[in-house]
Short mmCIF file of C-alpha atoms and ligand atoms in Angstrom, two decimals:
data_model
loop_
_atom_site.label_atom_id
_atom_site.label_comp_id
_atom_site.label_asym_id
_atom_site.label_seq_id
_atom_site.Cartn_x
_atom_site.Cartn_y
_atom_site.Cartn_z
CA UNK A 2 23.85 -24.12 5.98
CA UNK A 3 22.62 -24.48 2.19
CA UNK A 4 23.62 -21.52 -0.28
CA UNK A 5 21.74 -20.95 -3.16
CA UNK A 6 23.12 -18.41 -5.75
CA UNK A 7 20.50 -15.64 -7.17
CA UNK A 8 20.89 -12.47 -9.10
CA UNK A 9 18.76 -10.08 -6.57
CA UNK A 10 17.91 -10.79 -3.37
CA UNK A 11 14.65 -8.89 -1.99
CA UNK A 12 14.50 -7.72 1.99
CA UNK A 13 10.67 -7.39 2.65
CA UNK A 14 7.43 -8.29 1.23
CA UNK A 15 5.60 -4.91 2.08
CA UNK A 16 4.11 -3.01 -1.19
CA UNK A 17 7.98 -1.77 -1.82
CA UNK A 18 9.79 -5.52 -2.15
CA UNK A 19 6.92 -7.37 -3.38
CA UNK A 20 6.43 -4.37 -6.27
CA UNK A 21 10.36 -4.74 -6.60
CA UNK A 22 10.21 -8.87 -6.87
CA UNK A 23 7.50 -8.64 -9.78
CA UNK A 24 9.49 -6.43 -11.92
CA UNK A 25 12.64 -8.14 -11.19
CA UNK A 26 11.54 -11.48 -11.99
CA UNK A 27 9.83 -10.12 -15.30
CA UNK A 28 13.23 -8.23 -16.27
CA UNK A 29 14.54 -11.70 -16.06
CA UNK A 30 16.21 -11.92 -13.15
CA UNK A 31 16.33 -14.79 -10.48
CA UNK A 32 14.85 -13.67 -7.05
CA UNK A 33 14.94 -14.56 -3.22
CA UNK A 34 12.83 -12.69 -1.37
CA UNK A 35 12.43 -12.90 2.20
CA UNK A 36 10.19 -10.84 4.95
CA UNK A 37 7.03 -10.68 6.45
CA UNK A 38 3.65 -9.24 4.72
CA UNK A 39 4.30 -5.79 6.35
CA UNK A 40 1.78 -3.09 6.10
CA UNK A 41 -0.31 -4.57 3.00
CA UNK A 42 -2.39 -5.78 5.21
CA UNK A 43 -3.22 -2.96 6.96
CA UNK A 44 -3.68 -0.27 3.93
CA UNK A 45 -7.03 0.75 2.30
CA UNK A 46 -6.01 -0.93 -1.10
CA UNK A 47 -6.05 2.73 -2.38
CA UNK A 48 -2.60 3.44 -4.34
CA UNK A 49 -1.62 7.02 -3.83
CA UNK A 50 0.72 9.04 -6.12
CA UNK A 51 1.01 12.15 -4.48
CA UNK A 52 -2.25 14.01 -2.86
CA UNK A 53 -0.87 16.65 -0.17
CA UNK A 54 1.84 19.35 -0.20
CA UNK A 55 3.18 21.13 1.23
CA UNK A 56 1.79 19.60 4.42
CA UNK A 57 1.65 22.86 6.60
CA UNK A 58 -0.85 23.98 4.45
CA UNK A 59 -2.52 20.74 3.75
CA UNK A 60 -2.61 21.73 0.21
CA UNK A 61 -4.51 19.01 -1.30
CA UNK A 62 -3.73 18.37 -5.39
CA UNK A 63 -6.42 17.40 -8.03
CA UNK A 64 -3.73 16.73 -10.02
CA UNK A 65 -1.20 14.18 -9.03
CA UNK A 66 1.44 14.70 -11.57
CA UNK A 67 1.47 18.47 -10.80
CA UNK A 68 2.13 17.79 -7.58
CA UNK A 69 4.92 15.13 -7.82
CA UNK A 70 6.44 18.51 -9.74
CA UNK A 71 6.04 20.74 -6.91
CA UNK A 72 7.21 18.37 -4.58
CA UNK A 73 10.08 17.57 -6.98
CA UNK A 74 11.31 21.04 -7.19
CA UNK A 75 10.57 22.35 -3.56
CA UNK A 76 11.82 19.34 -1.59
CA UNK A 77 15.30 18.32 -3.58
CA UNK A 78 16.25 15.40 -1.25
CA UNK A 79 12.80 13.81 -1.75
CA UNK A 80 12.13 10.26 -3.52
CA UNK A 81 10.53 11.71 -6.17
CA UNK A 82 13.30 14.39 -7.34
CA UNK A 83 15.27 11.40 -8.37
CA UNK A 84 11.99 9.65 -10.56
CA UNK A 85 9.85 10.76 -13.23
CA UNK A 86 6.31 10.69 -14.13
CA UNK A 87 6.93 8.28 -16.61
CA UNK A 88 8.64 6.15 -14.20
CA UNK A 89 5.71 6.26 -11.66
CA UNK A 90 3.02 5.57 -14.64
CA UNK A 91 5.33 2.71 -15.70
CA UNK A 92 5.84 1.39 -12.47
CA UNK A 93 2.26 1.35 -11.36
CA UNK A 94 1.09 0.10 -15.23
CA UNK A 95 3.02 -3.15 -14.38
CA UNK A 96 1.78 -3.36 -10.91
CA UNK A 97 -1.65 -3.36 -12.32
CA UNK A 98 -0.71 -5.90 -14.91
CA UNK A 99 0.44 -7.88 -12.19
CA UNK A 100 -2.92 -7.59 -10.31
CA UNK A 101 -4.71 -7.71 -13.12
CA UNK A 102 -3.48 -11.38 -14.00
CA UNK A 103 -5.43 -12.42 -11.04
CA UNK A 104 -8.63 -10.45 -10.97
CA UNK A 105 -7.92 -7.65 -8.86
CA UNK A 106 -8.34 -4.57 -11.00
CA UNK A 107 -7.57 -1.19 -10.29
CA UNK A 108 -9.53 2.23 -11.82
CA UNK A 109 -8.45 5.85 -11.55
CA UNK A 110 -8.74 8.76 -13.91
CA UNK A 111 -5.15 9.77 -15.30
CA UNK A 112 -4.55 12.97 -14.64
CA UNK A 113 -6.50 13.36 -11.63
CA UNK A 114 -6.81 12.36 -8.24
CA UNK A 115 -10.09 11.19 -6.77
CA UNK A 116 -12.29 11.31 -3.79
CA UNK A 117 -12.91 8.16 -1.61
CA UNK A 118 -15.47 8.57 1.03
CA UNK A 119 -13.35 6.84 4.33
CA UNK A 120 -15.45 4.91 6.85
CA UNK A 121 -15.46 7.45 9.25
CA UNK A 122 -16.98 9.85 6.68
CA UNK A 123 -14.37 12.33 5.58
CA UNK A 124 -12.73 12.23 1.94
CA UNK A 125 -9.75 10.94 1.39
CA UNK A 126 -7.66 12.28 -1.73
CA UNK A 127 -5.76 9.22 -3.94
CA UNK A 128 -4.87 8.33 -6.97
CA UNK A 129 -5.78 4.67 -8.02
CA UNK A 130 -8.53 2.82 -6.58
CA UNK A 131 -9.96 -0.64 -6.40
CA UNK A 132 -12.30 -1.20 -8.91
CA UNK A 133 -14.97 -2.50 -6.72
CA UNK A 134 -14.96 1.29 -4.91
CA UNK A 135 -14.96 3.17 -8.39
CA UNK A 136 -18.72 3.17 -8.68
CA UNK A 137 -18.61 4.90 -4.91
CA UNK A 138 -16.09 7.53 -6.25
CA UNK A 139 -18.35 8.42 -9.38
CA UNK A 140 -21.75 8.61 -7.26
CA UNK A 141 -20.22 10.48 -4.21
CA UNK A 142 -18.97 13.18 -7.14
CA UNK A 143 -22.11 12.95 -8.73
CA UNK A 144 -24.20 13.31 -5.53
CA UNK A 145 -25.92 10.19 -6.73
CA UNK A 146 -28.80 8.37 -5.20
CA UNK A 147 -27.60 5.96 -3.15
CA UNK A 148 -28.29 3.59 -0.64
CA UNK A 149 -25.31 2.33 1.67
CA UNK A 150 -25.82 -0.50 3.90
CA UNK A 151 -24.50 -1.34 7.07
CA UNK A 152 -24.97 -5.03 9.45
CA UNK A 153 -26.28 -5.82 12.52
CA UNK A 154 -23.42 -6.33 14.52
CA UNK A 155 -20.83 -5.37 12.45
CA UNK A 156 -18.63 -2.68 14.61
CA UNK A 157 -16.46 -1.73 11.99
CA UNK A 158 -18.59 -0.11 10.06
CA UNK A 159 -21.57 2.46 10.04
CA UNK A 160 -23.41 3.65 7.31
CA UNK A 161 -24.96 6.54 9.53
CA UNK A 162 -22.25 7.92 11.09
CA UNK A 163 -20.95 8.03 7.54
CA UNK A 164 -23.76 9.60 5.72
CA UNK A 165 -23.70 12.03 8.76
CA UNK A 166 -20.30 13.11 8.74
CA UNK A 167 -20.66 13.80 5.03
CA UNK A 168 -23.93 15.70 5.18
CA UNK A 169 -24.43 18.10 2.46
CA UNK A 170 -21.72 16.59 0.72
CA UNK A 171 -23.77 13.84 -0.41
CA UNK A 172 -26.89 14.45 0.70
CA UNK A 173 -28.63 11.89 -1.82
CA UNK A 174 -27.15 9.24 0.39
CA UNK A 175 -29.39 6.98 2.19
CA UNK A 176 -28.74 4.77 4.76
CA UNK A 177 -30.08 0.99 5.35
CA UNK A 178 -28.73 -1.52 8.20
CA UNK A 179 -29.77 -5.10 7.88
CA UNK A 180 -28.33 -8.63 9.19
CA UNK A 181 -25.90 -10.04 7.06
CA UNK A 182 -26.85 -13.89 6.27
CA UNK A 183 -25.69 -16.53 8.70
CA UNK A 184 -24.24 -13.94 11.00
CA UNK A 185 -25.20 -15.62 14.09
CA UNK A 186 -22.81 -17.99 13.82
CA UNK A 187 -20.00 -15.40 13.21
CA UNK A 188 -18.60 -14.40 16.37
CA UNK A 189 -17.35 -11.52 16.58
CA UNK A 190 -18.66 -10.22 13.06
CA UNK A 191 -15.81 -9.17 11.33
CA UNK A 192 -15.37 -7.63 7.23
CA UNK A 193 -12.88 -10.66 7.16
CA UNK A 194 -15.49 -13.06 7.79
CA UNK A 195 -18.12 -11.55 5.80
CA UNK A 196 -15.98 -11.38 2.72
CA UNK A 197 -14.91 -14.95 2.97
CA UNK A 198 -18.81 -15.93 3.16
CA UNK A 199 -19.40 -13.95 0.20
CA UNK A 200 -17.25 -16.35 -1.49
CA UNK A 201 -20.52 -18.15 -1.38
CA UNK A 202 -23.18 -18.13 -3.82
CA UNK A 203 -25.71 -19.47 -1.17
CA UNK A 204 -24.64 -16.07 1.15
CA UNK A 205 -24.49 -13.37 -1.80
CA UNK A 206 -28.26 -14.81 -3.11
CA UNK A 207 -29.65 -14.55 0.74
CA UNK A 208 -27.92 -10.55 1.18
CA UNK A 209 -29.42 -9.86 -2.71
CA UNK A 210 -33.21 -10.49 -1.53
CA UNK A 211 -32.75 -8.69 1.69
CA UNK A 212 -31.29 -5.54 -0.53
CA UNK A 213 -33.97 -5.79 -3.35
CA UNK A 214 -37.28 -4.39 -1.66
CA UNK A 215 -35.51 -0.86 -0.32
CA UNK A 216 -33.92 0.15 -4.01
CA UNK A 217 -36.61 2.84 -4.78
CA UNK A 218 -35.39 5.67 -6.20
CA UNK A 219 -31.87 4.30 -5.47
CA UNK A 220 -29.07 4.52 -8.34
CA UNK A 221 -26.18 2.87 -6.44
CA UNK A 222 -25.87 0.13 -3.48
CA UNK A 223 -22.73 0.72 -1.31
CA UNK A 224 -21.61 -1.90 1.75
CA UNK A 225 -18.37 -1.49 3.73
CA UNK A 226 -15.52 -3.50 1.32
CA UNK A 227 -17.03 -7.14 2.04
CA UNK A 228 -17.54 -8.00 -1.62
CA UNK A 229 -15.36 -11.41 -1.41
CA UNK A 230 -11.27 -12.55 -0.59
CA UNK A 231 -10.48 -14.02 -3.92
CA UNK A 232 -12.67 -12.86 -6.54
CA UNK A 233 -14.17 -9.40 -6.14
CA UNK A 234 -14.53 -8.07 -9.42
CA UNK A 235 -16.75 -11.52 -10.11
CA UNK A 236 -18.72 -10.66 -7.36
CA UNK A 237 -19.12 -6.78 -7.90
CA UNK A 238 -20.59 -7.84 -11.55
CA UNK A 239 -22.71 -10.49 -10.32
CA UNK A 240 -24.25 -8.24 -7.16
CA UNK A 241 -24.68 -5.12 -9.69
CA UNK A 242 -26.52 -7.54 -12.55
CA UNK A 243 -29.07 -8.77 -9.69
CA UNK A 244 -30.10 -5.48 -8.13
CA UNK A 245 -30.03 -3.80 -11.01
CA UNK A 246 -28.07 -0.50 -9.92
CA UNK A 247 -24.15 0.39 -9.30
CA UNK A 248 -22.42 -1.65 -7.04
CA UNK A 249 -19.54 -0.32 -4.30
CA UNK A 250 -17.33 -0.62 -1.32
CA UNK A 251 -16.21 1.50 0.84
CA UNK A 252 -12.89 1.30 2.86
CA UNK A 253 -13.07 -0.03 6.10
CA UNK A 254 -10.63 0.45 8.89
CA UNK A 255 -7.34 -1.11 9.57
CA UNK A 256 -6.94 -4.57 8.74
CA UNK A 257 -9.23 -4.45 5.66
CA UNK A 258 -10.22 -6.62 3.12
CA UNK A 259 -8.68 -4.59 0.38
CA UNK A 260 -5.51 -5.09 2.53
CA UNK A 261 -5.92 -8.78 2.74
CA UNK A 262 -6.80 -9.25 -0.95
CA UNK A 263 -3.43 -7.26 -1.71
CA UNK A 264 -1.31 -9.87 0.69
CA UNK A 265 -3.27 -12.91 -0.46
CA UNK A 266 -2.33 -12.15 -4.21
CA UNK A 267 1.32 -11.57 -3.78
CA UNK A 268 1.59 -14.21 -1.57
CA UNK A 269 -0.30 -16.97 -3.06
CA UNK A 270 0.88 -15.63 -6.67
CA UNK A 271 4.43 -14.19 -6.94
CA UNK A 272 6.23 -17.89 -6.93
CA UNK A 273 4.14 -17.94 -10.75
CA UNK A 274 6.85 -15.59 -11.28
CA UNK A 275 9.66 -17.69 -10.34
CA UNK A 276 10.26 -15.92 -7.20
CA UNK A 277 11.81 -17.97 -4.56
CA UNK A 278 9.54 -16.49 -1.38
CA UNK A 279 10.73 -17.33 1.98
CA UNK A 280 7.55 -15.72 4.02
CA UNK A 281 8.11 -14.74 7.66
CA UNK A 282 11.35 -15.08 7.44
CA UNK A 283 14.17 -12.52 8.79
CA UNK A 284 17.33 -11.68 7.25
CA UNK A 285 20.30 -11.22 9.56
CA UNK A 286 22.80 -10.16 8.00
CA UNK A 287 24.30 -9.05 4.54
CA UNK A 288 28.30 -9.14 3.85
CA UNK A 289 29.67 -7.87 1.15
CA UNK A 290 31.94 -10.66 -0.48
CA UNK A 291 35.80 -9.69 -2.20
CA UNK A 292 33.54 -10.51 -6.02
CA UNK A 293 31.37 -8.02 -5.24
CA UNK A 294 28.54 -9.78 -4.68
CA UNK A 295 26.28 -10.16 -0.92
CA UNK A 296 26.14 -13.13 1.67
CA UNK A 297 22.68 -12.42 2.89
CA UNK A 298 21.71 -15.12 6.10
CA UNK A 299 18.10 -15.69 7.03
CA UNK A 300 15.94 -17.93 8.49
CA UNK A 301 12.42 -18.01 11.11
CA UNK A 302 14.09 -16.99 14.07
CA UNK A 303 17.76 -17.99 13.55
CA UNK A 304 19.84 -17.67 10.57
CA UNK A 305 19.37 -21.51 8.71
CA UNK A 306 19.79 -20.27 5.28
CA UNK A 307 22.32 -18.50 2.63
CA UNK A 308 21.98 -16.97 -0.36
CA UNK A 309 24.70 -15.28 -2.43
CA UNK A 310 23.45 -12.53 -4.61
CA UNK A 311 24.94 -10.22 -6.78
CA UNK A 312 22.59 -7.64 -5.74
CA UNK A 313 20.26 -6.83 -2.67
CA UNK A 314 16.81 -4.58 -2.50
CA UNK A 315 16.26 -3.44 1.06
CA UNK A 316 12.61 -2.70 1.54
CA UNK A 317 11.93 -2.83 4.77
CA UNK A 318 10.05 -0.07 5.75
CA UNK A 319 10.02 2.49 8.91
CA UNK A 320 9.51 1.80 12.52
CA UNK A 321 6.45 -1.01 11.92
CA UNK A 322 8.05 -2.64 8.74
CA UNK A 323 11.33 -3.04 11.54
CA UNK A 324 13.81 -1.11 8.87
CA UNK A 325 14.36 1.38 11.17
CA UNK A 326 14.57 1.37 14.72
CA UNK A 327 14.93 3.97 17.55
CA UNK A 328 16.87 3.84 20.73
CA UNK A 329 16.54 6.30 23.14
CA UNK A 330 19.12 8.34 21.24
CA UNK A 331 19.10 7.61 17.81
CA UNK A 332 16.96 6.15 14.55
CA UNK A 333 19.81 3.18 13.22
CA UNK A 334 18.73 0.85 10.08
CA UNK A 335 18.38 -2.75 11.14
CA UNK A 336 19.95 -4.51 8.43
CA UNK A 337 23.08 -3.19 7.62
CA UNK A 338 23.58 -0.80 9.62
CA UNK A 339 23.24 2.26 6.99
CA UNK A 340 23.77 6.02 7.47
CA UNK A 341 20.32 7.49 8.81
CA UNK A 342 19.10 10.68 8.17
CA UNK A 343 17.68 12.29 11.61
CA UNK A 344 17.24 14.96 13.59
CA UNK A 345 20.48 15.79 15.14
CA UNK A 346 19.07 15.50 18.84
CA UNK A 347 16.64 13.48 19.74
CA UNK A 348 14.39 16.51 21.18
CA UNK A 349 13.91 17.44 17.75
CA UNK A 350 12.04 14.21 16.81
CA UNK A 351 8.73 14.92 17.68
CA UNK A 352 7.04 19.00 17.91
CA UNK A 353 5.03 19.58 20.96
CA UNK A 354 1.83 19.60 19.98
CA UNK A 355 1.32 16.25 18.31
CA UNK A 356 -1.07 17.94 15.89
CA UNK A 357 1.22 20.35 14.61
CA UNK A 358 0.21 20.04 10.42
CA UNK A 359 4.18 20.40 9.77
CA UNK A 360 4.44 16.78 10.99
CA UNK A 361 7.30 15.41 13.17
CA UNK A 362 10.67 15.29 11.78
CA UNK A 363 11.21 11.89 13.12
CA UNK A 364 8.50 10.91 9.98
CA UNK A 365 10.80 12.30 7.18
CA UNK A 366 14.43 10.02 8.92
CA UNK A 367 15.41 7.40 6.61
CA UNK A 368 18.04 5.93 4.60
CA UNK A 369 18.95 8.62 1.71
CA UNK A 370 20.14 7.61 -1.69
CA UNK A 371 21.69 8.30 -4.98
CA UNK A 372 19.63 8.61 -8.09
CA UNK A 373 19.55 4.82 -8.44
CA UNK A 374 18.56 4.78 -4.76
CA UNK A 375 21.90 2.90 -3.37
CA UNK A 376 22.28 4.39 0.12
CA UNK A 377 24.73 7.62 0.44
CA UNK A 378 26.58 8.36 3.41
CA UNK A 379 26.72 11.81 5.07
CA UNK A 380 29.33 12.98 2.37
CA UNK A 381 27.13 11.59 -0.18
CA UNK A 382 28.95 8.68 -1.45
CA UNK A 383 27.45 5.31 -2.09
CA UNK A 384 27.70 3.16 0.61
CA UNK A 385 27.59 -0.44 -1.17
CA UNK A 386 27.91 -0.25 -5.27
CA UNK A 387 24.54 -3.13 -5.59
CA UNK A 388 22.69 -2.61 -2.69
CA UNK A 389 19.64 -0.29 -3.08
CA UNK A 390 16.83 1.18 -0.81
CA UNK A 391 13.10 1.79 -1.58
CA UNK A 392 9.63 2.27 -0.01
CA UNK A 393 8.76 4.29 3.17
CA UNK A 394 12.29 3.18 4.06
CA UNK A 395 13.69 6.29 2.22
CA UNK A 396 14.71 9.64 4.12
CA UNK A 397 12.99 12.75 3.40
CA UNK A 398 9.41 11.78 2.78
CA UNK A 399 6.62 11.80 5.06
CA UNK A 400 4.67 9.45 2.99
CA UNK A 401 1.46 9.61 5.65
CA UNK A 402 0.84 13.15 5.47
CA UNK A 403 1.46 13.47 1.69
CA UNK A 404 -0.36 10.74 0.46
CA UNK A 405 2.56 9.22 -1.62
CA UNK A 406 2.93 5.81 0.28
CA UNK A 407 2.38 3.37 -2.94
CA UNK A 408 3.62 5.98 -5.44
CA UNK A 409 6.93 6.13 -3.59
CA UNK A 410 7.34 2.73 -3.22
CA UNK A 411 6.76 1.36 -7.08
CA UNK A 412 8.68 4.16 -7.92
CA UNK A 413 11.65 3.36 -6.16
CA UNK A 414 12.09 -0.41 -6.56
CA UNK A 415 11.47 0.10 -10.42
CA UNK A 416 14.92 2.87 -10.80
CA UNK A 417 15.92 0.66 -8.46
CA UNK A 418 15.69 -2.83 -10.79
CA UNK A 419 16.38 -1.07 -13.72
CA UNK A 420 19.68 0.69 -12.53
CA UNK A 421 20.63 -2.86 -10.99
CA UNK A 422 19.89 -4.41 -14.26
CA UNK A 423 22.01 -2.02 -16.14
CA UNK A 424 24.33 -2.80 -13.55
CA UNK A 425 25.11 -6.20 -15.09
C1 FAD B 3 -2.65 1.98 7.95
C2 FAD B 3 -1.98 2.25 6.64
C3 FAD B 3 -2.72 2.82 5.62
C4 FAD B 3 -2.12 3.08 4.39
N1 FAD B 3 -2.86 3.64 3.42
C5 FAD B 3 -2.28 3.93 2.25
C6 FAD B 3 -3.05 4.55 1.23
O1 FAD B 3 -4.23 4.81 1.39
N2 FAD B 3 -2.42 4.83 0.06
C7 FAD B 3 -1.09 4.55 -0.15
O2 FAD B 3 -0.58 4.82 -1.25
N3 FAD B 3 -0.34 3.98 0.81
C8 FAD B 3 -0.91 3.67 2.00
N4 FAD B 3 -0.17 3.09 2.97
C9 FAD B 3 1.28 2.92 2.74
C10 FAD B 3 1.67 1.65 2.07
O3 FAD B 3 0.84 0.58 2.42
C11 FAD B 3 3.10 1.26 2.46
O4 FAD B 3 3.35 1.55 3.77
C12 FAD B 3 4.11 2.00 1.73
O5 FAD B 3 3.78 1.87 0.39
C13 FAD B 3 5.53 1.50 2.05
O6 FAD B 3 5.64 0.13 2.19
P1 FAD B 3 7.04 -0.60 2.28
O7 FAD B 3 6.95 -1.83 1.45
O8 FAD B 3 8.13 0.35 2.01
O9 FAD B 3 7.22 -1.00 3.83
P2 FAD B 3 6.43 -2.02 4.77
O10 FAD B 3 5.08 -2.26 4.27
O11 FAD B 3 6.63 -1.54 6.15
O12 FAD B 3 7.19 -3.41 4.60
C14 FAD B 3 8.41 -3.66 5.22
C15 FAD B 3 8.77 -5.11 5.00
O13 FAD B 3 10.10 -5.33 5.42
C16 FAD B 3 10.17 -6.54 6.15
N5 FAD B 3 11.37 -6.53 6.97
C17 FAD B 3 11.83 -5.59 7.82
N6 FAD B 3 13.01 -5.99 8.35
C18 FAD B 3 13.28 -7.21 7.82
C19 FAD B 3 14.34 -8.17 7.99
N7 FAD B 3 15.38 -7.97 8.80
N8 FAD B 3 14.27 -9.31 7.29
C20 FAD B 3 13.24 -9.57 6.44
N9 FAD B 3 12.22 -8.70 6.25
C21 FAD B 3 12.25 -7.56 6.94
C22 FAD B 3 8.87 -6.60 6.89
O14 FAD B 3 8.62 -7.92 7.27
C23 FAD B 3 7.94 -6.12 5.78
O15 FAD B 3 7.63 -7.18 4.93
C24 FAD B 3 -0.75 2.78 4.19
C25 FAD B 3 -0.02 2.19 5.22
C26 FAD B 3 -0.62 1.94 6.44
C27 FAD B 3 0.20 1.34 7.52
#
């Protein structure tokens, strides 16, 4: 088996380890990073700091930063007692960099959260939003006239059932459903597929001219997020300098194109970095060696590779990433078998009524850590000195209901480089 030697080695290419790999490699350091694109693919694109707490209430904040506080001082053991806002604005500043570099730009105000009108029609409270949605944010605020568009076809999306759900709320909004160009060849229509054909000058001058005649009155143009794989802010400028008005998206349901743009970027771009990526690839084990450092084994779907590392980053996520996993009596970590903070009986896992706005308990298991986020055993020791945990992995933090899915996970794997870097 052929060992390489590297200074960190990355478990997971969700938002958490590819976040982690970026500011790794720009600290310096040499990289392997191994894993599977995890839930990036299936997220809105919107980057949340912290939008709901506490979540019996459903207290939603308009500031984020005042409630990372709250959260900070009512819930001790969560992820963000142990970071700062500074660390979360630095963390997501070079994440944006990073995104920036290749053309997918990100717009928020920076003390507040905003309002993103979901494709089902409700609101949905974040922090940081692709810039092809801002103009949406702005106009649903501003109660704008707007037209949004739906297509023929298309069953991910509807424009009415948005514009009815939202009623009053924007009641400026218009609605408009027309065939998308070429879409009787696309079978089944799918955002996917439209966004790849928007790539296409020939498809984007066709959809202008059938916009153009219904903009009357209209201020801003929004379509379900189909504005192009590779090169959407290109595309948003273009569309909004033929028709004349605002340009948006709007989210569309699991897997979106926001998602895929996310997992396209980090995967096509990270090895600029100097990262060593070994996509959909497992690791199976990680041994600590007598010199301190890790013997981490991985391969497809047998260990074929080794890398020794003198540190490791386990971001591997809940129950869908695969860092966690339930039996039928107990939540263990899948990877090195780390302490797991749960429930002490399985009955308390889930309340009875699913519904129940406390959440489940089984959300909030996880791996818990020390300030630097190395995993602490039940006597709250640290359990390897280089090994560190971040992302939705962490106990304590129910990351769905609170909005604080991204936030948590830049968060963490930047203490976490930086306190493995002043390791060395
Ligand atoms: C439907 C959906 C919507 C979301 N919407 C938002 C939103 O609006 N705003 C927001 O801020 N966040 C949102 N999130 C959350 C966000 O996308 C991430 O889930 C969160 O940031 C945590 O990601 P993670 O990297 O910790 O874990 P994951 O994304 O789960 O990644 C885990 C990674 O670990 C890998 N892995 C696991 N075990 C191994 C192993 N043995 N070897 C190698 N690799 C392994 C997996 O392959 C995967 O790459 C959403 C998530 C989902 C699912």
């Amino acid at each position: 088996m052929p060992v390489t030697e590297r200074d960190l080695f990355v478990v997971g290419t969700g938002i958490a380890g590819m976040s982690a790999a970026v500011y790794a490699a720009k600290r310096g350091l040499s990289v392997c990073q191994a894993g599977s694109t995890g839930e990036i693919v299936f997220s809105s694109g919107l980057f949340d700091v912290m939008g709901v707490h506490p979540v019996a209430e459903k207290k939603l904040w308009e500031n984020p930063w005042e409630a990372m506080a709250a959260v900070a001082a009512d819930m001790p053991d969560h992820p963000y007692a142990h970071v700062t806002r500074e660390e979360v604005e630095k963390a997501y500043g070079e994440l944006f960099d990073f995104l920036s570099e290749f053309g997918l730009e990100y717009r928020m105000v920076k003390d507040a959260n905003s309002k993103v009108v979901t494709p089902i029609g409700t609101e949905k409270t974040t922090w940081a939003v692709p810039a092809t949605m801002w103009a949406g944010v702005e106009a649903f605020k501003n109660n704008t006239p707007a037209l949004l568009i739906d297509f023929e076809g298309l069953r991910e999306f509807s424009a009415k059932q948005v514009a009815t759900t939202l009623g009053d709320k924007w009641s400026n909004l218009k609605t408009m459903r027309i065939e998308f160009p070429d879409s009787a060849s696309m079978k089944p229509i799918l955002t996917g597929i439209m966004a790849q054909a928007m790539e296409l000058k020939e498809t984007r001058e066709k959809l202008y001219s059938l916009i153009k005649p219904h903009l009357d009155g209209v201020e801003a143009v929004g379509v379900p997020a189909i504005l192009g794989l590779y090169t959407p802010g290109e595309i948003l400028e273009e569309m909004e300098k033929e028709l004349g008005v605002k340009v948006f998206e709007l989210p569309t349901l699991p897997a979106s194109v926001p998602g895929m743009r996310l997992k396209s970027l980090f995967e096509g771009r990270i090895s600029t970095l100097g990262v060593d990526l070994k996509l959909q690839h497992k690791v199976f084990s990680i041994t600590p060696l007598n010199d301190g450092r890790y013997e981490v084994t991985f391969g497809v779907q047998a260990p074929t590779e080794k890398v020794v590392a003198k540190g490791v980053v386990l971001a591997t996520g809940r129950f869908l990433g695969g860092g966690l996993f339930a039996d039928r009596h107990h939540i263990v970590e899948t990877v090195m078998n780390l302490p797991v903070s749960q429930p002490a009986d399985r009955e308390e896992w889930h309340r009875t009524d699913l519904l129940d706005p406390r959440g489940h308990k089984v959300s909030s298991a996880g791996v818990e850590v020390d300030s630097s986020f190395r995993p602490v055993d039940e006597n709250g020791e640290v359990v390897h000195e280089r090994v560190y945990a971040v992302g939705s992995l962490l106990a304590h933090q129910d990351w769905m209901r609170m909005k604080c899915g991204t936030g948590i996970a830049v968060a963490s794997s930047l203490r976490a480089v930086e306190a493995f870097v002043a390791q060395q």
